[in-house]
XYZ file of N, CA and C in Angstrom:
237
model
N 54.986 27.539 134.214
C 53.389 27.150 134.294
C 52.455 28.240 134.776
N 53.386 29.195 135.684
C 52.854 30.475 136.275
C 52.595 31.518 135.287
N 53.634 31.572 134.332
C 53.591 32.630 133.156
C 52.344 32.178 132.407
N 52.268 30.998 132.045
C 51.216 30.378 131.040
C 50.111 30.873 131.769
N 49.686 30.709 132.891
C 48.506 30.803 133.535
C 47.939 32.603 133.694
N 48.940 33.101 133.874
C 48.775 34.584 134.054
C 48.354 35.394 132.509
N 49.038 34.464 131.483
C 48.839 34.846 130.194
C 47.198 34.241 129.833
N 46.919 33.317 130.455
C 45.610 32.683 130.250
C 44.057 33.790 130.861
N 44.954 34.111 131.569
C 43.948 34.958 132.818
C 43.793 35.993 131.833
N 44.564 36.698 131.587
C 45.237 38.234 130.919
C 44.168 38.184 129.600
N 44.296 37.232 128.780
C 43.835 36.762 127.171
C 42.562 36.464 127.515
N 41.916 35.697 128.169
C 40.760 35.312 128.573
C 39.592 36.185 129.188
N 39.969 36.883 129.948
C 39.263 37.592 131.162
C 38.822 37.106 132.041
N 38.958 35.539 132.404
C 38.373 34.890 133.414
C 38.992 35.521 134.586
N 38.240 35.120 135.534
C 38.738 35.349 137.056
C 39.512 34.744 137.679
N 40.416 34.958 138.400
C 41.492 34.049 139.069
C 40.969 33.008 139.506
N 39.779 33.023 140.230
C 38.902 31.774 140.783
C 38.742 30.766 140.085
N 38.806 31.245 138.438
C 38.094 30.296 137.152
C 39.298 29.635 136.566
N 40.301 29.637 137.157
C 41.875 29.194 136.653
C 41.498 27.782 136.396
N 41.709 27.340 135.365
C 41.704 25.664 135.090
C 42.741 25.178 136.068
N 42.595 23.933 136.363
C 43.802 22.975 137.172
C 44.774 22.699 136.330
N 44.865 22.730 134.855
C 45.534 22.035 133.915
C 46.817 22.773 134.259
N 47.030 24.140 134.760
C 48.368 24.832 134.624
C 48.847 24.619 136.042
N 48.444 23.607 136.882
C 49.140 23.160 137.850
C 49.418 23.707 139.174
N 48.753 24.694 139.173
C 49.031 25.926 140.363
C 47.603 26.349 140.666
N 47.622 26.515 141.950
C 46.215 27.157 142.535
C 46.181 28.605 142.244
N 44.546 28.879 142.071
C 44.724 30.243 141.465
C 45.221 31.464 142.614
N 45.437 30.926 143.489
C 45.866 31.768 144.740
C 47.300 32.303 144.155
N 48.228 31.067 144.161
C 49.588 31.181 143.972
C 49.827 31.998 142.727
N 48.980 31.751 141.540
C 49.038 32.481 140.579
C 48.959 33.859 140.697
N 47.685 34.113 141.201
C 47.602 35.449 141.562
C 48.469 36.397 142.394
N 48.988 35.437 143.237
C 50.283 36.318 144.037
C 51.555 36.413 143.494
N 51.548 35.422 142.307
C 53.216 35.713 141.683
C 52.734 36.852 140.852
N 51.433 37.112 140.156
C 51.285 38.306 139.503
C 51.426 39.605 140.140
N 50.993 39.298 141.486
C 51.190 40.482 142.316
C 52.869 41.036 142.429
N 53.429 40.228 142.639
C 54.724 40.126 143.033
C 55.588 40.358 141.945
N 54.965 39.839 140.876
C 55.721 40.350 139.663
C 55.712 41.738 139.338
N 54.417 42.081 139.350
C 53.976 43.509 139.161
C 54.664 44.719 139.891
N 54.505 44.474 140.964
C 55.398 45.083 142.422
C 56.924 45.419 141.583
N 57.292 44.038 141.156
C 58.843 44.308 140.940
C 59.298 44.692 139.349
N 58.134 45.192 138.732
C 57.868 45.483 137.172
C 58.592 44.755 136.389
N 58.279 43.342 136.600
C 58.707 42.416 135.577
C 58.437 42.623 134.369
N 56.899 43.099 133.955
C 56.231 43.266 132.868
C 56.852 44.410 132.015
N 57.115 45.511 132.713
C 58.037 46.481 132.109
C 59.025 46.315 131.464
N 59.830 45.251 132.364
C 61.482 44.763 131.989
C 61.164 43.894 130.693
N 60.240 42.823 130.947
C 59.937 41.870 129.983
C 59.744 42.936 128.632
N 58.828 43.650 128.456
C 58.447 44.521 127.655
C 59.596 45.237 126.988
N 60.477 45.399 127.742
C 61.670 46.578 126.413
C 62.531 45.454 126.335
N 62.667 44.337 127.116
C 63.578 43.003 126.534
C 63.160 42.727 125.128
N 61.624 42.619 125.173
C 61.238 42.214 124.087
C 61.195 43.136 122.729
N 61.101 44.462 122.745
C 61.349 45.431 121.943
C 62.751 45.417 121.615
N 63.707 45.666 122.728
C 64.912 45.526 122.255
C 65.786 44.697 121.100
N 64.798 43.205 121.889
C 65.154 42.069 120.660
C 64.614 42.152 119.372
N 63.472 42.764 118.968
C 62.987 43.141 117.934
C 63.351 44.033 117.394
N 63.587 45.120 118.000
C 64.603 46.285 117.410
C 65.785 45.882 116.795
N 66.532 45.113 117.742
C 68.079 44.451 117.121
C 67.717 43.592 115.794
N 66.620 43.008 115.582
C 66.534 42.017 114.204
C 65.776 43.044 113.344
N 65.544 44.276 113.334
C 64.664 45.424 112.624
C 63.335 44.802 112.195
N 62.794 44.282 113.073
C 60.977 44.100 113.054
C 60.136 44.681 113.349
N 60.607 45.967 113.885
C 59.739 46.919 114.702
C 59.103 47.753 113.183
N 58.022 47.807 113.496
C 57.339 48.675 112.323
C 56.961 49.994 112.932
N 58.033 50.804 112.825
C 57.388 52.305 113.772
C 56.318 53.118 112.850
N 55.919 52.840 111.709
C 55.175 53.730 110.880
C 53.585 53.368 111.366
N 53.440 52.303 112.638
C 52.059 52.450 113.241
C 52.469 52.562 114.703
N 53.296 53.480 114.978
C 53.317 54.078 116.309
C 52.508 54.641 116.777
N 52.074 54.881 118.245
C 51.489 55.809 118.548
C 51.804 56.404 119.811
N 51.731 57.808 120.168
C 52.048 58.310 121.453
C 50.955 58.601 122.266
N 50.991 58.242 123.320
C 49.605 58.662 124.291
C 50.297 59.913 125.311
N 49.311 60.801 125.604
C 50.037 61.817 126.443
C 48.812 62.334 127.593
N 49.044 62.816 128.587
C 47.871 63.359 129.864
C 48.393 65.003 129.438
N 47.050 65.779 129.668
C 47.241 67.084 129.530
C 47.237 67.506 131.405
N 48.153 68.294 131.578
C 48.074 68.590 132.945
C 48.337 69.998 133.246
N 47.379 70.722 133.858
C 47.161 71.983 134.130
C 48.254 72.713 134.608
N 49.008 73.639 134.117
C 50.164 74.254 135.004
C 49.736 75.036 136.334
N 50.575 75.279 136.898
C 50.471 76.082 138.217
C 50.345 77.374 137.559
N 49.199 78.030 138.731
C 48.841 79.667 138.931
C 50.672 80.204 139.085
N 51.083 81.093 138.514
C 52.280 81.604 138.581
C 53.268 81.015 137.801
N 53.322 80.203 137.010
C 54.415 78.874 136.680
C 55.116 79.850 135.743
N 56.315 79.660 135.307
C 56.648 80.351 134.004
C 56.695 79.471 132.601
């Protein structure tokens, strides 16, 4: 129920305080769990599991892959 509530907030854009009671947990509980899971990198781990599963099934379409990067200025005197 907590995961469903977090997904609801993420996909609808509603504020935590606007979370409908149908999820069975208070918005404070859902928000706290989101913060705990974020600190524990649960989302990155879940993302990796999903990618690995889709990759093992051959269901990833890498033709639509994009790479994002950040340019960082080199230090003076660096090689």
